[in-house]
Structure formats: structure tokens, C-alpha cells
Amino acid sequence: MRSKKNISLFERMIKLHKDERGMTLVEVIIAITILTLVAVSVLHSLTTAMVYNKKARSRQEMTLTAESIMETFKGYDLDTLKDRFSGGTIGGVIGIEGVAYETVDGDSGYHYTATPLPFGSELADEYQFCIDDMKADDGQLYDVKITATPNSVEKIMVPDNMETTRDAIYKGDRSIDSSALQKAKEDFRNNQQSDLANYFAASYSDAVFKSGTDIITIKDEINKVFESAAGAFFAENYVKLHEKKLTIDIIDNGSGEYEVRPKMYYSYYMEGYPYYVRAEEESMPDDEYPDDEGGTPGPSVNAIVEHEPDTKIRYPASGFLEFEVSLSSSYPDGHFYKNPVEAGLDRLFVYYYPQYNLDPGCDTIVINNQANISNFQCYILKQRAPDINENQMKIKENGYKANIDISNSASGFKLFHNFDDNIADGSSTTPPSISGTYQKAVSYTKAGTSPDMTELMENFSEVDVLSYKLTLEVTQNGRTVTRLESSMNERINQ
């Protein structure tokens, strides 16, 4: 039996539970306090996320802006840059195109400083080019500082008396070459997958793929192959670049003008990919062991066994797949030279980045003189790829070979090139293969003191070039937002 004391306590609890007078002030205060603490925590998290996202967007925008400024900056020589950053006294042009600043104080805008630095046995200037209070698209202000530090001195051959009317100049784009393999994979996935599946179905009807634990039979389920992880693996791992072909057409457009048009093609194939077949050999029972003569049981009938990758198995079985690289971003009108015939086009300069990621001897340049200009001169100058370090460059250059094909029916066509030169200071590269119709082909590095070198020196001069390391830094209130590095060359005044 319960005590009266317990009954009394129980009755009081029931009475309290049935009390309809509501919450006490203390309870309300406690509830509000808890709600406030939770709300403050949530609002703090949301505010922090918004601030972080805003900073991330600003950093991304400033990185893109910094890249644009760096590329524009590198398009000028130092004398022009010094003039533009000090008020534009020559021609009255101030600053870098597309970059605006807001006048906040006397330090706003463009300015530069030069500090002499010991450089070998001589002094060279280190320059700091500044844009203070650069105004971004979001209205915020940033400071930009580009430091040009002397790096090394190199001797190069430069053409004399270049003119835009008589000289067509093609400037290579290393970014196209560095992304070529990825573009080949994209072309395969977009345009060639079904053809490969049909090829497999016709040639290897018993072949299957593994996708995780799933077995996909090509013969019955071709379409599923490339929707699976196995198909994606194929596209990403077995595409091989074969050849790059840069074709430069020199034409008379029929309107009294010469045009020079570039086209670029890559060819590729697939090689060494593994596939699986169903075993035909029956295995020994599990409770038996190899006989006295040794050996191991064969796989069960219909077991899935891998066919070893075979370099002789490739797709296409003969020939190559090909895609064209769009150059419209660099040459939206399809040409890099267009002038009246009377202007006298007689020279073509090709600044060329070698493509090392190819089958040997398959980096090809085709010069197509469709306009049949007599006594035409073509200069092909192999360039250093900034994204390949010195040691890698030496190895790649030692095994590199170029093909040059000259399509021409006019007399007096002359070719000058530096493909015999290892541009990483290693041993000489393999001489290029030059075919077609031409009067002579002269190597800068092999001409010696022959008449060919005399003719070369009539058109070129050897000059010292000072290489600068560039560092671009964007800051806001003293805090670094983004930082980039690059390089540029500057001719040393004699």
C-alpha cells in the first residue's frame, strides 16, 4: 500500500499537469534563451558560408583577371611597358588594355620602379610594374604588382626588317598541343565509340568486358559497353596520338589579295587494350590435384579469363582516326595574313612548338604555296615549351624528329629552320625529313660558314636576349588574393 505522503505528491503532480494557466515567465525566458543560442549558431554558419563563397568567387575572378593581365603584359617589350606605366608619353596610351583603376589617392593608377641587381659580371635592372586601386567587376579595389627579375642571357636569331605587308607570321599555341591527347579522347567518346563496338563484335564475337562484377558480352550488348565503367576506362587509357599536321595554305583569294590560312589536324588510334574471353578448357575437379607431371587445372568452361594486351591488336586495324583542331579563337576569320597582292608577300615565319607526345617522326608541317609566289622564303623557328622542364626537354629533344612537306610549283622556294638544334642544350636532334619542291633548305645550326649561312645572315641577326622571370601578385588590403609566375625575353640594347 502506498503511503499518504506518496498519494499526496502524486495528486499534486496531476493537479500541476492539469493546470491551464500556461508557462511561467522563467520557462519563457529559458525557451527564448535556447532558441536564441540555436538561431545565433545557425546564422553564424550561414554568414560564414556566404562570406567564404564570396571570397572564393572573388579569388576565382581575380585569378582569371590576373591571367589576362599577364598575357597582355607579355605582349609588349619593356620600353613600351615602361612608357605605359609612366603616363604614356609615347602615343599617349596609358596602362594595360581592359584594366581600369579608381583614383583614391596620389598613388592610384600605373607606375613602375627599377632597381639595379648584380647579374653575372654586369648589372641588370629588376622592374616592378604596379597598378594600384584596380577596379574589379564587383566594384572592389585591388593592387597588382608585376615583378620582372633578370634570369638568363641567351643568343637567338631574329629576322631583320619585318613588315606586316610582306611578312606572314604564324605564332604557335602550346596550349593546343598540351591538350591534344584529351581532345583525342573526347573525339573518341563523341564520334568513334559505336564504330569500335561494331569492330569488336565483328572481329571478336566471343569477347566480353568486365564492369566491376558484371560481365558484358559484346556480341549481345554492344551498346552497354561504352555506357559502363569499362568503356570509360578504354577511352581514357588506350588512346595514342600518332601525328600532328599543321598545314599552312598560301592562297590568292581571287579578289586581288593574298591570304595565309592555318589548319591543324591530329590523328590517333587505340592500342594494347585488354579484353576477356570465355574459357573453352574444362578444369579438373576441385578434389583432385595436379598429376605427377605437374601442371595446374585449366579454367572452367565459360570462366572469364583476360586476353593479354597485345600491341598488334589496335583500332582501326589499319589507318588512323583524325580530328581537326579549331583555331577559330586565334584566327576567327580563318587567316593570319591578308593583304593586296601588290603588297608583295614574300616571307612566312612559323613560330612552332614541337609536339613530343607522338609516334616518332610524326610531327609534320605542310607549307602549301597555292598562290605560286616565286622566290618565296619560309622560316620555321622551333620554340621552347614553357611547361616542360630542362631535363625533360633534353630527353624529348634527343628523340624528336620533324617532317616538313613543301607543296610548291613556283621557282626559288627557300626554307630556313632550326630543327637540327636541341633547344635544351643537349645533343643534336635527328635532322628533319624535308620533302616536296624547293630550291634549298638551310639549317641555322648546320650552315657553318657556307654560302647558305651568308644568305641566312643577310636576313637574320644574332642578338643577346635577356630572359626575365615574371611574378604577378594581386593583393587587397595587404592580403595576397592570387599569384602567378611566367617568363618573357627582352632584347639587350647593343
Coordinates of C-alpha atoms in Angstrom, one line a residue:
M1 CA 0.0 0.0 0.0
R2 CA 1.2 3.5 -0.8
S3 CA 1.7 6.0 1.9
K4 CA -0.4 9.1 2.3
K5 CA 2.7 11.1 1.6
N6 CA 3.2 9.4 -1.8
I7 CA -0.5 9.8 -2.7
S8 CA -0.4 13.5 -1.9
L9 CA 2.7 14.0 -4.0
F10 CA 1.0 12.1 -6.9
E11 CA -2.2 14.1 -6.6
R12 CA -0.2 17.4 -6.7
M13 CA 1.6 16.3 -9.9
I14 CA -1.7 15.5 -11.6
K15 CA -3.1 18.8 -10.5
L16 CA 0.0 20.6 -11.8
H17 CA -0.3 18.8 -15.1
K18 CA -3.9 19.9 -15.5
D19 CA -3.1 23.5 -14.7
E20 CA -4.1 25.6 -17.7
R21 CA -2.6 28.9 -16.6
G22 CA 0.3 28.4 -19.2
M23 CA 4.1 28.7 -18.9
T24 CA 5.7 30.7 -16.3
L25 CA 8.0 33.6 -17.0
V26 CA 11.0 31.6 -16.1
E27 CA 10.1 28.9 -18.6
V28 CA 9.5 31.5 -21.3
I29 CA 12.9 33.1 -20.7
I30 CA 14.6 29.7 -20.8
A31 CA 12.9 28.8 -24.1
I32 CA 13.8 32.1 -25.7
T33 CA 17.4 31.7 -24.5
I34 CA 17.7 28.3 -26.1
L35 CA 16.1 29.5 -29.3
T36 CA 18.5 32.4 -29.4
L37 CA 21.5 30.3 -28.9
V38 CA 20.4 27.9 -31.7
A39 CA 19.5 30.8 -34.1
V40 CA 22.8 32.6 -33.5
S41 CA 24.7 29.4 -34.3
V42 CA 22.8 28.8 -37.5
L43 CA 23.0 32.4 -38.6
H44 CA 26.8 32.3 -37.9
S45 CA 27.2 29.2 -40.0
L46 CA 25.1 30.8 -42.9
T47 CA 27.0 34.0 -42.6
T48 CA 30.4 32.2 -42.6
A49 CA 29.4 30.2 -45.7
M50 CA 28.2 33.3 -47.5
V51 CA 31.5 35.1 -46.7
Y52 CA 33.5 32.1 -47.8
N53 CA 31.6 31.7 -51.1
K54 CA 32.0 35.4 -51.8
K55 CA 35.8 35.2 -51.2
A56 CA 36.0 32.1 -53.4
R57 CA 34.2 33.8 -56.2
S58 CA 36.4 36.9 -55.8
R59 CA 39.6 34.8 -55.8
Q60 CA 38.4 32.9 -59.0
E61 CA 37.5 36.2 -60.7
M62 CA 40.9 37.7 -59.7
T63 CA 42.8 34.7 -61.0
L64 CA 41.2 35.0 -64.4
T65 CA 41.8 38.7 -64.4
A66 CA 45.5 38.1 -63.4
E67 CA 46.0 35.6 -66.2
S68 CA 44.6 38.1 -68.7
I69 CA 46.8 40.9 -67.4
M70 CA 49.9 38.6 -67.5
E71 CA 49.3 37.5 -71.1
T72 CA 48.7 41.1 -72.2
F73 CA 51.8 42.3 -70.3
K74 CA 54.0 39.7 -72.1
G75 CA 52.8 41.1 -75.5
Y76 CA 54.9 44.2 -75.1
D77 CA 58.6 45.0 -74.9
L78 CA 60.0 46.6 -71.8
D79 CA 60.4 50.1 -73.3
T80 CA 56.7 50.1 -74.2
L81 CA 55.7 48.8 -70.8
K82 CA 57.8 51.5 -69.0
D83 CA 56.2 54.2 -71.1
R84 CA 52.6 52.9 -70.5
F85 CA 53.2 52.6 -66.8
S86 CA 54.7 56.1 -66.5
G87 CA 51.9 58.1 -68.2
G88 CA 52.0 57.1 -71.9
T89 CA 54.3 59.9 -73.2
I90 CA 54.8 58.0 -76.5
G91 CA 51.4 57.9 -78.3
G92 CA 49.6 58.9 -75.1
V93 CA 48.5 55.3 -74.3
I94 CA 48.4 54.6 -70.6
G95 CA 48.4 51.1 -69.0
I96 CA 47.2 47.7 -70.0
E97 CA 44.1 47.3 -72.2
G98 CA 41.0 46.3 -70.3
V99 CA 42.3 47.3 -66.8
A100 CA 40.6 50.3 -65.1
Y101 CA 41.6 51.8 -61.8
E102 CA 39.8 54.2 -59.4
T103 CA 41.5 57.3 -58.2
V104 CA 41.6 57.0 -54.4
D105 CA 44.8 58.9 -53.6
G106 CA 48.0 60.1 -55.3
D107 CA 49.3 56.5 -55.5
S108 CA 46.4 55.2 -57.5
G109 CA 47.0 54.1 -61.1
Y110 CA 50.1 52.9 -63.0
H111 CA 53.7 53.3 -62.0
Y112 CA 57.0 51.3 -62.1
T113 CA 60.3 51.3 -60.4
A114 CA 63.7 49.9 -61.5
T115 CA 66.4 48.5 -59.1
P116 CA 69.9 47.6 -60.4
L117 CA 70.8 44.0 -59.5
P118 CA 74.1 42.1 -59.9
F119 CA 73.7 39.8 -62.9
G120 CA 76.9 37.9 -63.7
S121 CA 79.7 40.4 -64.2
E122 CA 77.2 43.1 -65.1
L123 CA 74.2 44.9 -63.6
A124 CA 70.7 44.4 -64.8
D125 CA 67.5 46.1 -63.7
E126 CA 64.7 44.4 -61.8
Y127 CA 61.5 46.1 -62.6
Q128 CA 58.3 46.3 -60.6
F129 CA 55.2 47.4 -62.5
C130 CA 52.3 48.4 -60.3
I131 CA 48.6 49.0 -60.8
D132 CA 47.2 50.4 -57.6
D133 CA 43.5 50.5 -56.9
M134 CA 42.5 48.4 -59.9
K135 CA 38.7 48.3 -60.1
A136 CA 37.2 44.8 -60.5
D137 CA 33.8 43.9 -61.9
D138 CA 32.4 43.6 -58.4
G139 CA 33.4 47.2 -57.6
Q140 CA 36.1 46.2 -55.2
L141 CA 39.7 47.6 -55.5
Y142 CA 42.8 45.5 -55.7
D143 CA 46.5 46.2 -56.1
V144 CA 48.5 44.4 -58.9
K145 CA 52.3 44.2 -58.9
I146 CA 54.3 42.5 -61.7
T147 CA 58.0 41.9 -60.8
A148 CA 60.4 41.2 -63.8
T149 CA 63.6 39.7 -62.4
P150 CA 66.6 39.0 -64.7
N151 CA 67.0 35.3 -65.2
S152 CA 69.5 34.4 -68.0
V153 CA 71.1 35.6 -71.3
E154 CA 70.6 33.6 -74.5
K155 CA 71.7 34.2 -78.1
I156 CA 68.9 34.0 -80.7
M157 CA 68.5 34.7 -84.4
V158 CA 66.0 37.4 -85.1
P159 CA 64.7 38.5 -88.5
D160 CA 65.6 41.9 -89.8
N161 CA 63.2 44.5 -91.1
M162 CA 59.9 42.5 -90.6
E163 CA 56.9 44.2 -92.2
T164 CA 53.3 43.3 -91.9
T165 CA 52.7 43.7 -95.6
R166 CA 55.4 41.4 -96.9
D167 CA 55.7 39.0 -93.9
A168 CA 53.1 36.5 -92.8
I169 CA 53.7 35.5 -89.2
Y170 CA 52.2 32.4 -87.5
K171 CA 52.5 32.3 -83.7
G172 CA 52.2 28.8 -82.3
D173 CA 50.0 28.0 -79.4
R174 CA 51.5 25.5 -76.9
S175 CA 48.2 25.1 -75.1
I176 CA 46.7 23.4 -78.1
D177 CA 49.5 20.8 -78.1
S178 CA 49.3 20.2 -74.4
S179 CA 45.6 19.4 -74.6
A180 CA 45.7 17.3 -77.7
L181 CA 45.5 13.9 -76.0
Q182 CA 42.4 15.0 -74.1
K183 CA 40.8 16.3 -77.3
A184 CA 41.5 12.9 -78.9
K185 CA 39.8 11.1 -76.1
E186 CA 36.8 13.5 -76.4
D187 CA 36.7 12.8 -80.1
F188 CA 36.8 9.1 -79.5
R189 CA 33.9 9.2 -76.9
N190 CA 31.8 11.5 -79.1
N191 CA 32.4 10.1 -82.6
Q192 CA 34.1 6.7 -82.5
Q193 CA 32.8 4.5 -79.7
S194 CA 30.0 2.8 -81.6
D195 CA 32.4 2.0 -84.5
L196 CA 34.8 0.3 -82.1
A197 CA 32.0 -1.7 -80.6
N198 CA 30.9 -2.9 -84.1
Y199 CA 34.5 -3.7 -84.9
F200 CA 34.8 -5.8 -81.7
A201 CA 31.5 -7.5 -82.4
A202 CA 32.6 -8.5 -85.9
S203 CA 36.2 -9.4 -85.1
Y204 CA 36.0 -10.8 -81.5
S205 CA 32.4 -12.1 -81.2
D206 CA 33.3 -14.1 -78.1
A207 CA 34.9 -11.1 -76.3
V208 CA 33.4 -9.7 -73.1
F209 CA 34.2 -6.8 -70.8
K210 CA 34.2 -6.7 -67.0
S211 CA 32.5 -3.8 -65.3
G212 CA 33.0 -4.4 -61.7
T213 CA 31.5 -7.8 -61.0
D214 CA 29.3 -7.6 -64.1
I215 CA 30.1 -9.3 -67.4
I216 CA 29.1 -7.6 -70.5
T217 CA 29.0 -9.6 -73.7
I218 CA 29.9 -7.5 -76.8
K219 CA 28.0 -9.8 -79.1
D220 CA 24.7 -9.4 -77.3
E221 CA 25.0 -6.0 -75.6
I222 CA 27.3 -3.7 -77.6
N223 CA 25.6 -0.5 -76.6
K224 CA 26.2 -1.2 -72.9
V225 CA 30.0 -1.5 -73.3
F226 CA 30.6 2.2 -73.5
E227 CA 28.0 3.2 -71.0
S228 CA 29.9 1.2 -68.4
A229 CA 33.0 1.9 -66.4
A230 CA 34.8 -0.5 -68.7
G231 CA 34.0 1.7 -71.7
A232 CA 35.1 4.9 -70.0
F233 CA 38.4 3.1 -69.0
F234 CA 39.0 2.2 -72.6
A235 CA 38.5 5.8 -73.7
E236 CA 40.8 7.2 -71.0
N237 CA 43.7 4.8 -71.1
Y238 CA 44.4 3.4 -74.6
V239 CA 44.2 6.4 -76.9
K240 CA 47.6 7.0 -78.6
L241 CA 48.4 10.1 -80.6
H242 CA 50.1 9.4 -83.9
E243 CA 50.6 12.6 -85.9
K244 CA 50.1 16.3 -85.7
K245 CA 49.8 18.0 -89.1
L246 CA 50.0 21.8 -89.3
T247 CA 49.1 22.9 -92.8
I248 CA 49.6 26.5 -93.9
D249 CA 47.9 27.4 -97.2
I250 CA 49.1 30.5 -99.1
I251 CA 46.4 31.4 -101.5
D252 CA 45.2 34.1 -103.9
N253 CA 41.6 34.6 -102.8
G254 CA 40.5 35.8 -106.3
S255 CA 39.9 39.4 -105.1
G256 CA 43.4 40.6 -105.7
E257 CA 44.6 39.6 -102.2
Y258 CA 46.9 37.0 -100.7
E259 CA 45.7 35.1 -97.7
V260 CA 47.6 32.7 -95.4
R261 CA 45.4 30.2 -93.6
P262 CA 46.4 27.7 -91.0
K263 CA 44.8 24.3 -90.3
M264 CA 45.8 21.7 -87.7
Y265 CA 44.9 18.0 -87.6
Y266 CA 45.7 15.2 -85.2
S267 CA 45.5 11.5 -85.9
Y268 CA 45.2 8.8 -83.2
Y269 CA 44.4 5.2 -82.7
M270 CA 43.8 2.7 -79.8
E271 CA 46.3 0.1 -78.9
G272 CA 47.1 -2.6 -76.3
Y273 CA 43.6 -2.7 -74.7
P274 CA 42.7 -5.8 -72.8
Y275 CA 39.5 -7.8 -73.2
Y276 CA 38.2 -11.1 -71.9
V277 CA 37.1 -14.3 -73.5
R278 CA 35.2 -17.3 -72.1
A279 CA 37.5 -20.3 -71.5
E280 CA 37.0 -23.5 -73.5
E281 CA 39.1 -25.8 -71.4
E282 CA 37.4 -27.7 -68.7
S283 CA 39.0 -27.7 -65.3
M284 CA 39.9 -30.6 -63.1
P285 CA 37.5 -31.4 -60.2
D286 CA 38.1 -29.5 -57.1
D287 CA 39.1 -32.6 -55.1
E288 CA 41.8 -33.6 -57.5
Y289 CA 45.4 -32.4 -57.5
P290 CA 47.8 -31.9 -60.4
D291 CA 49.2 -35.1 -61.7
D292 CA 52.8 -36.2 -61.1
E293 CA 53.9 -34.5 -64.2
G294 CA 52.9 -31.2 -62.7
G295 CA 50.7 -28.5 -64.2
T296 CA 47.7 -26.7 -62.9
P297 CA 44.0 -27.1 -63.6
G298 CA 42.6 -25.0 -66.5
P299 CA 39.8 -22.6 -66.1
S300 CA 36.2 -23.9 -66.0
V301 CA 34.2 -23.8 -69.2
N302 CA 32.7 -20.3 -69.6
A303 CA 35.0 -18.9 -67.0
I304 CA 36.1 -15.3 -67.8
V305 CA 39.8 -15.1 -68.5
E306 CA 41.7 -12.0 -69.6
H307 CA 43.2 -11.8 -73.0
E308 CA 46.6 -10.2 -72.5
P309 CA 47.0 -6.8 -74.1
D310 CA 48.7 -7.2 -77.5
T311 CA 50.3 -4.2 -79.2
K312 CA 49.4 -5.9 -82.5
I313 CA 45.8 -5.5 -81.8
R314 CA 44.7 -2.0 -82.5
Y315 CA 41.8 0.1 -83.7
P316 CA 41.5 0.9 -86.5
A317 CA 43.2 -2.3 -87.7
S318 CA 45.0 -0.2 -90.3
G319 CA 45.0 3.6 -90.6
F320 CA 44.1 6.2 -88.1
L321 CA 41.3 8.3 -86.7
E322 CA 41.6 12.0 -87.3
F323 CA 40.1 15.2 -85.9
E324 CA 40.6 18.9 -86.7
V325 CA 41.7 21.3 -84.0
S326 CA 39.7 24.5 -84.2
L327 CA 41.9 27.6 -84.5
S328 CA 38.9 30.0 -84.6
S329 CA 39.7 31.5 -81.2
S330 CA 43.1 32.7 -82.5
Y331 CA 42.0 33.3 -86.2
P332 CA 38.3 33.9 -86.2
D333 CA 38.4 34.9 -89.9
G334 CA 40.4 31.8 -90.8
H335 CA 43.6 33.6 -91.7
F336 CA 46.6 35.4 -90.0
Y337 CA 47.6 37.4 -93.1
K338 CA 45.6 39.2 -95.7
N339 CA 46.9 42.0 -98.0
P340 CA 46.7 43.1 -101.6
V341 CA 48.9 41.2 -104.0
E342 CA 50.7 44.4 -104.7
A343 CA 52.0 44.5 -101.1
G344 CA 54.4 41.8 -102.1
L345 CA 54.1 38.8 -99.7
D346 CA 57.4 37.0 -99.9
R347 CA 58.2 35.6 -96.4
L348 CA 56.5 33.3 -94.0
F349 CA 57.6 33.0 -90.3
V350 CA 56.3 30.0 -88.4
Y351 CA 57.0 30.0 -84.7
Y352 CA 56.4 26.4 -83.9
Y353 CA 56.0 24.4 -80.7
P354 CA 57.1 20.7 -81.2
Q355 CA 54.6 18.1 -80.2
Y356 CA 56.6 15.4 -78.4
N357 CA 53.7 13.2 -77.5
L358 CA 53.5 11.4 -80.8
D359 CA 54.8 8.3 -82.6
P360 CA 58.5 9.0 -83.7
G361 CA 58.9 11.3 -86.7
C362 CA 55.2 12.2 -87.0
D363 CA 55.3 16.0 -86.2
T364 CA 54.5 17.4 -89.6
I365 CA 54.4 20.9 -91.1
V366 CA 53.0 21.3 -94.6
I367 CA 53.7 24.6 -96.4
N368 CA 51.3 24.8 -99.4
N369 CA 52.2 27.6 -101.8
Q370 CA 49.0 27.5 -103.7
A371 CA 49.5 31.1 -104.8
N372 CA 52.7 30.0 -106.5
I373 CA 54.7 33.0 -105.3
S374 CA 58.2 32.9 -106.8
N375 CA 61.4 33.3 -104.7
F376 CA 59.3 32.7 -101.5
Q377 CA 61.2 32.3 -98.2
C378 CA 59.9 30.3 -95.3
Y379 CA 61.4 30.4 -91.8
I380 CA 60.4 27.8 -89.3
L381 CA 61.6 28.5 -85.7
K382 CA 61.2 25.8 -83.2
Q383 CA 60.1 27.2 -79.8
R384 CA 60.7 26.1 -76.2
A385 CA 57.7 24.8 -74.4
P386 CA 57.4 26.6 -71.0
D387 CA 55.6 23.8 -69.3
I388 CA 58.4 21.3 -69.9
N389 CA 61.5 21.5 -67.6
E390 CA 65.1 21.4 -68.8
N391 CA 65.8 17.8 -68.1
Q392 CA 62.6 16.5 -69.7
M393 CA 63.3 18.8 -72.7
K394 CA 66.7 17.3 -73.3
I395 CA 65.3 13.8 -73.4
K396 CA 62.4 14.7 -75.6
E397 CA 64.6 16.7 -78.0
N398 CA 67.1 13.9 -78.3
G399 CA 64.4 11.6 -79.7
Y400 CA 62.5 14.2 -81.7
K401 CA 62.2 14.4 -85.5
A402 CA 60.1 16.7 -87.6
N403 CA 58.6 16.3 -91.1
I404 CA 58.4 19.3 -93.4
D405 CA 56.5 18.9 -96.7
I406 CA 56.6 21.7 -99.2
S407 CA 53.9 21.8 -101.8
N408 CA 55.0 24.3 -104.4
S409 CA 55.3 24.6 -108.1
A410 CA 57.0 28.1 -108.2
S411 CA 60.7 28.6 -108.6
G412 CA 63.1 29.8 -105.9
F413 CA 61.4 28.5 -102.7
K414 CA 63.8 28.6 -99.8
L415 CA 63.4 27.0 -96.4
F416 CA 65.3 28.1 -93.2
H417 CA 64.8 26.1 -90.0
N418 CA 66.4 25.3 -86.6
F419 CA 65.1 21.7 -86.2
D420 CA 68.7 20.4 -86.1
D421 CA 69.2 22.4 -82.8
N422 CA 68.5 20.8 -79.4
I423 CA 66.8 23.8 -77.7
A424 CA 67.5 22.3 -74.3
D425 CA 71.3 22.4 -74.8
G426 CA 71.5 18.6 -75.2
S427 CA 72.9 16.7 -78.1
S428 CA 71.6 17.4 -81.6
T429 CA 68.2 16.1 -82.6
T430 CA 67.5 13.9 -85.6
P431 CA 67.6 16.0 -88.8
P432 CA 64.1 16.7 -90.2
S433 CA 62.7 14.9 -93.1
I434 CA 62.1 17.5 -95.9
S435 CA 60.1 16.6 -98.9
G436 CA 58.4 18.4 -101.8
T437 CA 59.6 21.0 -104.3
Y438 CA 62.1 23.7 -103.2
Q439 CA 65.4 25.3 -104.2
K440 CA 67.2 24.9 -100.9
A441 CA 66.7 24.1 -97.2
V442 CA 69.2 25.6 -94.7
S443 CA 69.6 24.7 -91.1
Y444 CA 70.6 27.6 -88.8
T445 CA 72.8 25.2 -86.8
K446 CA 74.4 23.3 -89.6
A447 CA 75.0 26.0 -92.2
G448 CA 78.6 26.8 -90.8
T449 CA 80.4 29.3 -92.9
S450 CA 79.0 28.2 -96.2
P451 CA 77.2 30.5 -98.7
D452 CA 74.0 29.3 -97.1
M453 CA 75.0 30.9 -93.8
T454 CA 75.9 34.0 -95.6
E455 CA 72.5 34.2 -97.1
L456 CA 70.9 33.4 -93.7
M457 CA 72.8 36.2 -92.0
E458 CA 71.6 38.6 -94.7
N459 CA 68.1 38.1 -93.3
F460 CA 68.8 37.4 -89.7
S461 CA 70.9 38.8 -86.9
E462 CA 72.3 37.1 -83.8
V463 CA 71.4 39.1 -80.7
D464 CA 71.6 38.6 -77.0
V465 CA 68.3 38.2 -75.3
L466 CA 67.8 38.7 -71.5
S467 CA 65.2 36.3 -70.1
Y468 CA 63.1 37.7 -67.2
K469 CA 61.2 35.7 -64.6
L470 CA 57.8 37.3 -64.1
T471 CA 55.8 37.2 -60.9
L472 CA 52.3 38.7 -60.8
E473 CA 50.7 39.3 -57.4
V474 CA 47.2 40.6 -56.7
T475 CA 46.6 41.9 -53.2
Q476 CA 43.7 43.6 -51.3
N477 CA 44.5 45.5 -48.1
G478 CA 47.9 43.8 -47.9
R479 CA 46.5 40.3 -48.3
T480 CA 47.5 38.2 -51.3
V481 CA 44.5 37.2 -53.4
T482 CA 46.3 35.3 -56.2
R483 CA 49.8 34.9 -57.5
L484 CA 51.1 33.8 -61.0
E485 CA 54.5 33.1 -62.5
S486 CA 55.7 33.2 -66.1
S487 CA 58.7 34.5 -68.2
M488 CA 59.5 36.8 -71.0
N489 CA 62.5 37.7 -73.2
E490 CA 63.9 41.1 -73.9
R491 CA 66.5 42.0 -76.5
I492 CA 69.5 43.6 -74.9
N493 CA 70.3 47.0 -76.5
Q494 CA 73.7 47.0 -78.1

